[in-house]
Amino acid sequence: MNNEETIGIKRLVHSQKNIFIANSGLEINALDEEWILLPNKDKGYKIEMGWLHSSNMPEDEYNMMLDVFKYSVQKLSASTLVGNIFVAKQYLADGIPLLHQLKAMWSNLSTGHKKGLNSLFCRIKKLGYRAYSSHHDFTSKHLNKETNNHLDPLKGSLSDIEFDSFISVINKKIENFNWFIEYDFDFYKSQKFSSISYAISAKLLTSIIRRPVQLQRMKWSDLIPLTSSFNEKRIVTHDMAASLGKPLLQVRVYIAKDSKSGIREQPEKYGIPLHERLSNELLNFKKLYAEGVKLWLELNGHSVNEKQLIKLLQNMPIFLHRSLFELKVNSIDEIKEVFTDKSVAFHVNSSSIGKSLEQHIIKSERVAIAKATSNRLRHTILTRGARDGLSKPQLAKITGVTMQAVQSYIDMDFKTRTMIDKRYIGNSFLKKAFNSPISELDFNGHYIYDNDFNVVGEASSQTSCNRCSTKLGRPLGCYGCENFKPFLEADHRAVLSAAEKKRDVNRTALIAPLQSHSLEKLNKQITLINYTIALCDDMLLKRVQANVE
């Protein structure tokens, strides 16, 4: 019998307790060559473990690593585990290096690999294998200092123009969808249903500033009226937001990185209230979704009334993988077995939710191609909040991260960022203005009037203009909008004067420093009006000079 066969027999004997339950609820045999961690093909849904079973590790180290990975699979997300497995396979397959060997190779490792090894030694120590405590003491003290990339133009906080453009793109996509027609069953099996689902997920993710995996786990039972209760011990009634007399919704979010419990076990302490517009959009989406489920049930020979359908929806994912509509089911009870309050069956992939953000083309004044990601949105909100003077507890509550995680945003110097933003606003506006010439008054457009009913410009698209929800109103909110074409000879100075008076009045009404954020958009529009005036004056002067010549 060779050495490999001996190792195999020993490890088979060790497998007396080899069946365990993953974080997702799936049953796993620890001695399988592949561990299936998720029911859907998301990042890390399957990990290769044959390398561990056939490795040259000493038996005690093999048993220890098997315990570590079993523990990790039960406590960590599948996507996190992928990196840990990769690092372990690369550096530990032939056995745990001695401390002096670890120190010798440490300087040549990438930051990611150092963090992966530190994570592994942390769990080894946590499980009581004290012989490797010194390994974790070393790795934890010698991690590369992370650089602050919150203001990086490619990965950091979005500028005001980029963020506004992203929000505009998402809103237009949802506004252009017709909620009030009857769709056939083919619609729900197509990319068209997925497209509107991803648009709603992008809007919700931007509104609550959470991670894609937290949206992926959401069920319809997590979305309830503001006046209702989640009946959660952790969400105390007096901590919940009160109703404002409108049909608003609130959403329950489960902690993304919770090593103490499984999926959908630990909700955040506070339900998150949603604004009226998003509440209405989610209600429209739920009606559309419910109609698709009803059609699916009918095609499978099952008829349900409205009350039964609503009850059935409670444990179904808000963001549903459309492959469900291809499934054949024999009974309603069979569906109830698939969808429980802890199940993750037919939840759309979290990676798909994240990637859907990047597919939206957004305008930028800094880079050729700007992409929004969940990390960039979180950077944006934390950066803005810190700039406006919000405290660490406030920033942590808004974004669902720890107070330690928001400290770097508090420490940032925003004077430089503000100066850069102002310069970019001007460059972007002037570039757009010269590429799309300012219009002459031709009486053929959809006109924009000032407060004295004088025409100051026209809208390229009347439909987009009618749907605009700018809080500053017309014409003030129009300047800088890609749909607005200011007229060359209009009295833009009158608009500027009115805007400055409005700012002065608002400034004197402030009762707290944090409220200065309310003037931010107004100041931005005043800047854009000034650029418009300067550009019009320049073009009129060139016209006069040409006529003289």
XYZ file of C-alpha atoms in Angstrom:
549
model
C 0.000 0.000 0.000
C 1.518 3.342 -1.046
C 1.587 6.536 0.997
C -1.361 8.146 -0.855
C -3.600 5.114 -0.184
C -2.611 5.182 3.503
C -3.529 8.870 3.724
C -6.870 8.172 2.018
C -7.803 5.388 4.484
C -6.853 7.495 7.511
C -8.910 10.394 6.246
C -11.911 8.184 5.549
C -11.802 6.990 9.168
C -11.716 10.636 10.311
C -15.003 11.259 8.463
C -17.327 9.920 11.141
C -18.836 13.405 11.465
C -18.368 14.507 7.884
C -21.945 15.689 7.197
C -22.639 19.334 8.068
C -24.859 22.248 7.012
C -23.499 25.251 5.067
C -24.388 28.889 5.727
C -26.984 28.654 2.939
C -28.711 25.649 4.512
C -27.396 23.048 2.037
C -26.100 19.717 3.341
C -22.437 18.966 2.607
C -20.283 15.861 2.913
C -16.850 17.081 4.017
C -15.078 14.316 2.076
C -16.631 15.199 -1.273
C -14.274 16.457 -3.970
C -16.614 19.418 -4.532
C -18.622 21.306 -1.920
C -21.806 22.894 -3.237
C -22.419 25.924 -1.023
C -25.300 27.683 -2.802
C -28.386 26.538 -4.720
C -27.745 29.159 -7.441
C -24.664 29.772 -9.559
C -23.359 32.762 -7.662
C -19.726 33.529 -6.815
C -18.384 30.651 -4.731
C -21.431 28.427 -5.161
C -19.043 25.490 -5.669
C -15.528 25.034 -4.258
C -12.986 22.352 -5.125
C -11.778 20.411 -2.063
C -10.019 17.464 -3.729
C -6.702 19.269 -3.308
C -7.087 19.094 0.480
C -8.040 15.395 0.592
C -5.082 14.436 -1.609
C -2.579 16.889 -0.140
C 0.705 15.941 1.536
C -0.298 17.574 4.826
C 0.529 15.679 8.018
C -2.586 14.011 9.399
C -3.049 16.373 12.338
C -2.770 19.410 10.054
C -5.221 17.885 7.573
C -7.782 17.308 10.335
C -7.277 20.850 11.573
C -7.736 22.408 8.114
C -10.834 20.278 7.492
C -12.297 21.638 10.741
C -11.369 25.183 9.714
C -13.097 24.908 6.340
C -16.180 23.222 7.802
C -16.434 26.057 10.310
C -15.821 28.669 7.574
C -18.512 27.233 5.299
C -21.037 27.453 8.126
C -20.125 31.015 9.116
C -18.794 32.855 6.043
C -20.382 33.822 2.755
C -19.497 31.645 -0.226
C -17.874 34.563 -2.075
C -15.519 35.245 0.853
C -14.565 31.595 1.113
C -13.359 31.449 -2.510
C -10.360 33.652 -1.728
C -9.528 31.713 1.432
C -9.511 28.410 -0.448
C -7.258 29.839 -3.171
C -4.711 31.103 -0.630
C -4.773 27.885 1.403
C -4.276 25.756 -1.698
C -1.309 27.865 -2.807
C 0.563 28.117 0.505
C -0.641 25.348 2.818
C -1.163 22.282 0.577
C 2.185 20.762 1.579
C 1.690 21.573 5.261
C 1.571 24.604 7.518
C 4.857 26.533 7.194
C 6.898 27.008 10.345
C 6.851 30.527 11.766
C 10.344 31.383 10.456
C 9.334 30.126 6.993
C 6.182 32.258 7.082
C 8.238 35.320 8.021
C 10.732 34.645 5.222
C 8.106 34.539 2.468
C 5.856 37.300 3.895
C 7.441 40.311 2.185
C 6.935 38.771 -1.269
C 3.190 38.186 -0.809
C 0.489 40.452 -2.222
C -1.804 42.341 0.134
C -4.708 40.042 -0.750
C -2.723 36.895 0.006
C -1.518 38.333 3.307
C -5.093 39.086 4.313
C -6.184 35.586 3.251
C -3.501 33.877 5.341
C -4.245 36.121 8.297
C -7.923 35.177 8.029
C -7.073 31.463 7.999
C -4.726 31.673 10.999
C -7.326 33.732 12.839
C -9.885 30.929 12.485
C -7.278 28.285 13.355
C -6.596 30.139 16.586
C -10.325 30.700 17.182
C -11.005 26.954 16.968
C -8.513 26.337 19.780
C -5.396 25.219 17.883
C -3.052 27.233 20.066
C 0.113 25.869 18.484
C -0.467 28.402 15.690
C -1.275 31.423 17.857
C 2.139 32.917 17.110
C 1.398 32.602 13.373
C -1.717 34.735 13.767
C 0.047 37.196 16.059
C 2.622 37.773 13.305
C 0.226 37.984 10.344
C -2.189 40.323 12.120
C 0.611 42.758 12.988
C 2.240 42.754 9.541
C -0.596 43.422 7.134
C 0.022 46.120 4.538
C -1.468 49.438 5.503
C -4.460 49.953 3.271
C -4.371 53.046 1.093
C -7.294 55.441 1.189
C -8.941 55.340 -2.228
C -12.174 57.110 -1.303
C -11.431 59.942 -3.753
C -9.978 57.815 -6.536
C -11.696 58.867 -9.830
C -12.088 55.219 -10.944
C -12.907 53.377 -7.710
C -13.698 56.020 -5.118
C -16.560 58.393 -4.432
C -18.586 59.528 -7.432
C -18.515 63.245 -8.181
C -21.774 65.207 -8.003
C -22.125 65.085 -11.793
C -21.472 61.324 -11.930
C -23.856 60.564 -9.072
C -26.613 62.782 -10.510
C -26.156 61.148 -13.918
C -26.422 57.664 -12.413
C -29.606 58.530 -10.523
C -31.066 60.089 -13.674
C -30.341 56.968 -15.740
C -31.970 54.672 -13.167
C -35.025 56.915 -12.780
C -35.557 57.188 -16.548
C -35.358 53.408 -16.952
C -38.053 52.888 -14.319
C -40.184 55.809 -15.566
C -40.159 54.478 -19.124
C -41.481 51.077 -18.052
C -45.218 50.652 -18.494
C -46.574 49.174 -15.255
C -50.191 49.286 -16.297
C -50.459 46.877 -19.209
C -51.038 43.136 -18.991
C -47.909 41.153 -19.846
C -48.022 37.592 -21.142
C -46.087 34.726 -19.584
C -43.246 34.972 -22.138
C -42.399 38.397 -20.701
C -41.602 36.886 -17.301
C -39.313 34.255 -18.840
C -37.411 36.892 -20.814
C -34.641 39.371 -20.164
C -37.286 42.136 -20.107
C -38.495 41.033 -16.668
C -34.914 40.701 -15.430
C -34.123 44.172 -16.757
C -36.841 45.947 -14.766
C -35.936 43.809 -11.710
C -32.326 44.969 -11.883
C -33.418 48.599 -12.341
C -35.515 48.365 -9.170
C -32.643 46.648 -7.322
C -30.279 49.462 -8.373
C -32.739 52.078 -7.130
C -33.229 50.269 -3.810
C -29.520 49.646 -3.315
C -28.772 53.329 -3.979
C -31.504 54.378 -1.565
C -30.524 52.200 1.395
C -26.748 52.006 0.669
C -26.269 48.316 1.390
C -24.354 45.475 -0.270
C -25.728 43.441 -3.222
C -25.734 40.269 -1.097
C -28.133 41.957 1.337
C -30.570 42.717 -1.495
C -30.129 39.203 -2.844
C -31.354 37.731 0.452
C -34.465 39.915 0.684
C -37.920 38.373 0.625
C -41.273 40.105 0.296
C -41.768 39.607 4.045
C -38.895 42.071 4.510
C -40.872 44.855 2.818
C -43.840 46.091 4.850
C -45.810 49.321 5.425
C -44.187 51.891 7.691
C -46.989 51.474 10.232
C -46.501 47.682 10.513
C -44.101 45.693 12.680
C -41.554 43.063 11.652
C -42.171 41.232 14.940
C -38.414 40.927 15.406
C -36.920 40.903 18.907
C -33.890 42.798 17.596
C -35.954 45.551 15.913
C -37.452 47.394 18.895
C -40.798 49.109 18.260
C -39.738 52.528 19.566
C -36.701 52.472 17.243
C -38.905 52.127 14.155
C -39.686 55.146 11.981
C -43.139 56.636 12.406
C -45.604 57.033 9.546
C -45.910 60.423 7.858
C -49.472 59.808 6.743
C -48.462 58.488 3.307
C -48.389 54.892 2.002
C -44.660 54.505 2.678
C -42.737 51.252 3.029
C -39.857 50.116 5.185
C -37.391 47.330 4.534
C -35.683 44.854 6.862
C -32.031 44.172 6.058
C -29.975 41.248 7.322
C -26.357 41.749 8.354
C -24.087 40.838 5.453
C -20.992 39.728 7.318
C -22.317 37.882 10.357
C -20.023 35.074 11.532
C -22.192 34.276 14.552
C -25.238 32.988 12.698
C -26.408 31.723 9.319
C -28.122 33.421 6.419
C -31.203 35.533 7.295
C -30.626 35.007 11.011
C -29.447 38.413 12.218
C -31.350 41.500 10.999
C -30.017 45.001 11.425
C -31.414 46.750 14.466
C -33.449 49.308 12.511
C -35.950 48.939 9.691
C -35.064 51.362 6.882
C -37.887 53.707 5.765
C -38.222 54.272 2.014
C -39.317 57.512 0.390
C -42.677 57.855 -1.335
C -41.490 57.542 -4.924
C -39.504 54.356 -4.300
C -42.353 52.934 -2.222
C -44.737 53.402 -5.152
C -42.252 51.846 -7.581
C -41.804 48.804 -5.350
C -45.572 48.406 -5.020
C -45.901 48.527 -8.815
C -43.094 45.990 -9.134
C -44.754 43.673 -6.606
C -48.037 43.762 -8.571
C -46.139 42.938 -11.766
C -44.233 40.155 -9.995
C -47.403 38.712 -8.414
C -49.120 38.560 -11.802
C -46.185 36.553 -13.177
C -46.323 34.088 -10.277
C -50.089 33.745 -10.765
C -49.645 32.964 -14.473
C -46.939 30.438 -13.608
C -49.200 28.686 -11.100
C -52.105 28.570 -13.557
C -49.910 27.015 -16.259
C -48.967 24.337 -13.724
C -52.637 23.676 -13.013
C -52.896 25.493 -9.672
C -55.472 28.190 -8.993
C -55.094 30.584 -6.040
C -57.112 33.555 -4.850
C -55.543 36.921 -4.014
C -55.183 36.162 -0.295
C -53.464 32.831 -0.969
C -51.162 34.444 -3.530
C -50.072 37.211 -1.137
C -49.344 34.632 1.568
C -47.335 32.531 -0.875
C -45.268 35.552 -1.957
C -44.064 36.333 1.572
C -41.179 33.845 1.490
C -40.326 34.384 -2.170
C -37.332 36.577 -3.080
C -37.953 40.199 -4.027
C -35.377 39.783 -6.780
C -36.270 36.512 -8.421
C -34.225 34.433 -10.843
C -36.478 34.021 -13.852
C -35.572 30.325 -14.179
C -38.389 29.747 -11.662
C -40.895 30.249 -14.453
C -39.444 27.216 -16.263
C -40.026 25.005 -13.213
C -42.812 22.426 -13.144
C -44.483 21.995 -9.751
C -47.015 19.387 -8.670
C -48.671 21.207 -5.766
C -48.812 24.415 -3.738
C -47.322 22.513 -0.791
C -44.311 21.702 -2.942
C -43.786 25.442 -3.537
C -44.052 26.139 0.195
C -41.286 23.594 0.804
C -39.018 25.385 -1.692
C -39.682 28.868 -0.284
C -39.242 29.162 3.464
C -38.228 32.150 5.581
C -34.591 30.939 5.517
C -34.339 29.548 1.970
C -32.267 31.130 -0.812
C -33.769 29.152 -3.701
C -34.302 31.184 -6.898
C -32.855 34.344 -5.382
C -31.027 36.226 -8.128
C -27.224 36.149 -7.812
C -25.679 38.923 -5.730
C -22.941 39.259 -8.351
C -25.629 39.914 -10.974
C -27.097 42.701 -8.837
C -23.634 44.219 -8.499
C -22.808 43.911 -12.196
C -26.143 45.424 -13.197
C -24.999 48.691 -11.599
C -21.936 48.822 -13.833
C -23.952 48.410 -17.026
C -25.488 51.880 -16.767
C -23.657 54.474 -18.839
C -23.119 57.544 -16.700
C -21.632 60.905 -17.616
C -18.364 61.960 -16.053
C -16.270 65.110 -16.078
C -13.176 63.229 -14.848
C -12.782 59.989 -16.785
C -13.735 58.634 -20.205
C -15.858 55.811 -18.789
C -17.402 56.024 -15.324
C -19.032 53.049 -13.657
C -21.098 52.896 -10.502
C -20.544 50.004 -8.097
C -21.979 49.278 -4.669
C -18.603 50.166 -3.128
C -18.481 53.486 -5.015
C -22.020 54.344 -3.912
C -21.056 53.633 -0.315
C -17.908 55.764 -0.723
C -20.079 58.547 -2.160
C -22.602 58.636 0.668
C -19.970 58.327 3.394
C -17.823 61.011 1.765
C -20.748 63.414 1.455
C -21.954 62.687 4.962
C -18.527 63.248 6.487
C -18.119 66.448 4.466
C -21.423 67.694 5.906
C -20.335 66.996 9.470
C -22.266 63.820 10.294
C -20.929 61.865 13.261
C -19.551 58.332 13.158
C -22.732 56.786 14.662
C -24.853 58.619 12.073
C -22.693 57.503 9.146
C -22.585 53.925 10.442
C -26.369 53.787 10.781
C -26.992 55.259 7.320
C -24.778 52.696 5.568
C -24.947 49.701 7.913
C -21.171 49.542 8.475
C -19.191 49.722 11.712
C -18.051 52.993 13.281
C -14.478 51.808 12.808
C -15.097 51.525 9.057
C -16.255 55.149 8.744
C -13.314 56.661 10.653
C -11.216 57.158 7.507
C -14.002 59.249 5.966
C -14.115 61.491 9.046
C -10.360 62.046 8.761
C -10.438 63.172 5.124
C -9.565 66.677 3.935
C -12.525 67.817 1.829
C -11.280 71.289 0.929
C -9.220 69.883 -1.936
C -12.117 67.706 -3.084
C -14.524 70.668 -3.108
C -12.091 72.764 -5.130
C -11.619 69.968 -7.664
C -15.386 69.418 -7.973
C -15.984 73.105 -8.777
C -13.333 73.041 -11.480
C -14.768 69.890 -13.028
C -18.298 71.297 -13.076
C -17.058 74.207 -15.158
C -14.998 72.076 -17.532
C -17.861 69.643 -18.063
C -20.409 72.377 -18.694
C -18.232 74.277 -21.175
C -17.333 71.095 -23.052
C -20.988 70.128 -23.391
C -22.024 73.651 -24.354
C -19.522 73.901 -27.215
C -20.393 70.424 -28.493
C -24.132 71.221 -28.404
C -24.485 74.893 -29.455
C -26.817 77.144 -27.493
C -30.089 77.632 -29.374
C -31.593 80.606 -31.117
C -35.236 81.347 -30.290
C -37.044 79.484 -33.083
C -40.551 78.966 -31.642
C -40.469 75.252 -32.464
C -39.645 73.689 -29.097
C -41.016 72.944 -25.651
C -40.189 76.183 -23.897
C -38.814 76.790 -20.414
C -39.944 80.055 -18.768
C -38.541 82.116 -15.913
C -40.640 83.419 -13.017
C -41.806 86.387 -15.140
C -42.933 84.062 -17.964
C -40.039 85.009 -20.239
C -38.597 82.205 -22.354
C -35.056 81.212 -21.292
C -34.628 77.987 -23.274
C -36.213 74.846 -24.626
C -36.318 71.145 -23.808
C -34.926 68.701 -26.349
C -37.432 66.093 -25.181
C -40.788 67.228 -23.854
C -41.474 63.783 -22.359
C -38.280 63.768 -20.283
C -38.942 67.333 -19.181
C -42.488 66.542 -18.038
C -41.219 63.623 -15.953
C -38.433 65.642 -14.342
C -38.628 65.742 -10.552
C -35.921 68.321 -9.801
C -36.592 69.823 -6.388
C -35.305 73.232 -7.462
C -38.006 73.532 -10.115
C -37.912 75.372 -13.440
C -35.969 77.144 -14.721
C -33.378 76.986 -11.937
C -33.090 73.195 -11.961
C -32.752 73.125 -15.763
C -29.300 74.674 -16.060
C -26.716 71.984 -16.683
C -29.356 69.391 -17.644
C -28.559 67.618 -20.924
C -32.202 68.063 -21.962
C -32.087 71.871 -21.572
C -30.956 74.181 -24.408
C -30.617 77.760 -23.126
C -31.454 80.509 -25.636
C -28.641 82.826 -26.611
C -30.457 86.143 -26.088
C -32.586 85.172 -23.068
C -32.291 87.101 -19.806
C -30.314 84.531 -17.816
C -29.148 87.275 -15.433
C -32.721 87.605 -14.153
C -32.696 83.881 -13.314
C -29.310 84.311 -11.623
C -30.601 87.222 -9.531
C -33.630 85.209 -8.381
C -31.411 82.219 -7.523
C -29.011 84.330 -5.462
C -31.889 85.920 -3.549
C -33.274 82.440 -2.851
C -29.882 81.305 -1.561
C -29.547 84.343 0.702
C -32.986 83.755 2.189
C -32.292 80.066 2.747
C -28.897 80.776 4.276
C -30.365 83.113 6.903
C -32.988 80.476 7.751
C -30.445 77.782 8.672
C -30.673 76.719 12.294
C -27.861 74.166 12.309
C -24.548 73.737 10.429
C -25.632 70.374 8.973
C -28.462 72.054 7.104
C -25.913 73.751 4.857
C -26.164 70.609 2.717
C -29.538 71.916 1.530
C -27.730 74.803 -0.200
C -25.340 72.533 -2.084
C -27.485 72.003 -5.174
C -28.556 75.653 -5.200
C -24.916 76.796 -5.235
C -24.163 74.314 -7.994
C -27.000 75.692 -10.148
C -25.838 79.281 -9.544
C -22.407 78.232 -10.815
C -23.979 76.717 -13.943
C -26.069 79.844 -14.615
C -22.896 81.940 -14.394
C -21.215 79.652 -16.942
C -24.256 80.007 -19.215
C -24.135 83.791 -19.010
C -20.403 83.860 -19.715
C -20.817 81.559 -22.684
C -23.728 83.536 -24.128
C -21.832 86.816 -23.698
C -18.826 85.325 -25.495
C -20.927 84.078 -28.414
C -22.804 87.396 -28.746
C -19.530 89.320 -28.706
C -18.100 87.130 -31.468
C -21.263 87.706 -33.517
C -20.912 91.509 -33.184
C -17.222 91.366 -34.127
C -18.049 89.270 -37.193
C -20.698 91.780 -38.332
C -18.289 94.712 -37.891
C -15.697 92.985 -40.009
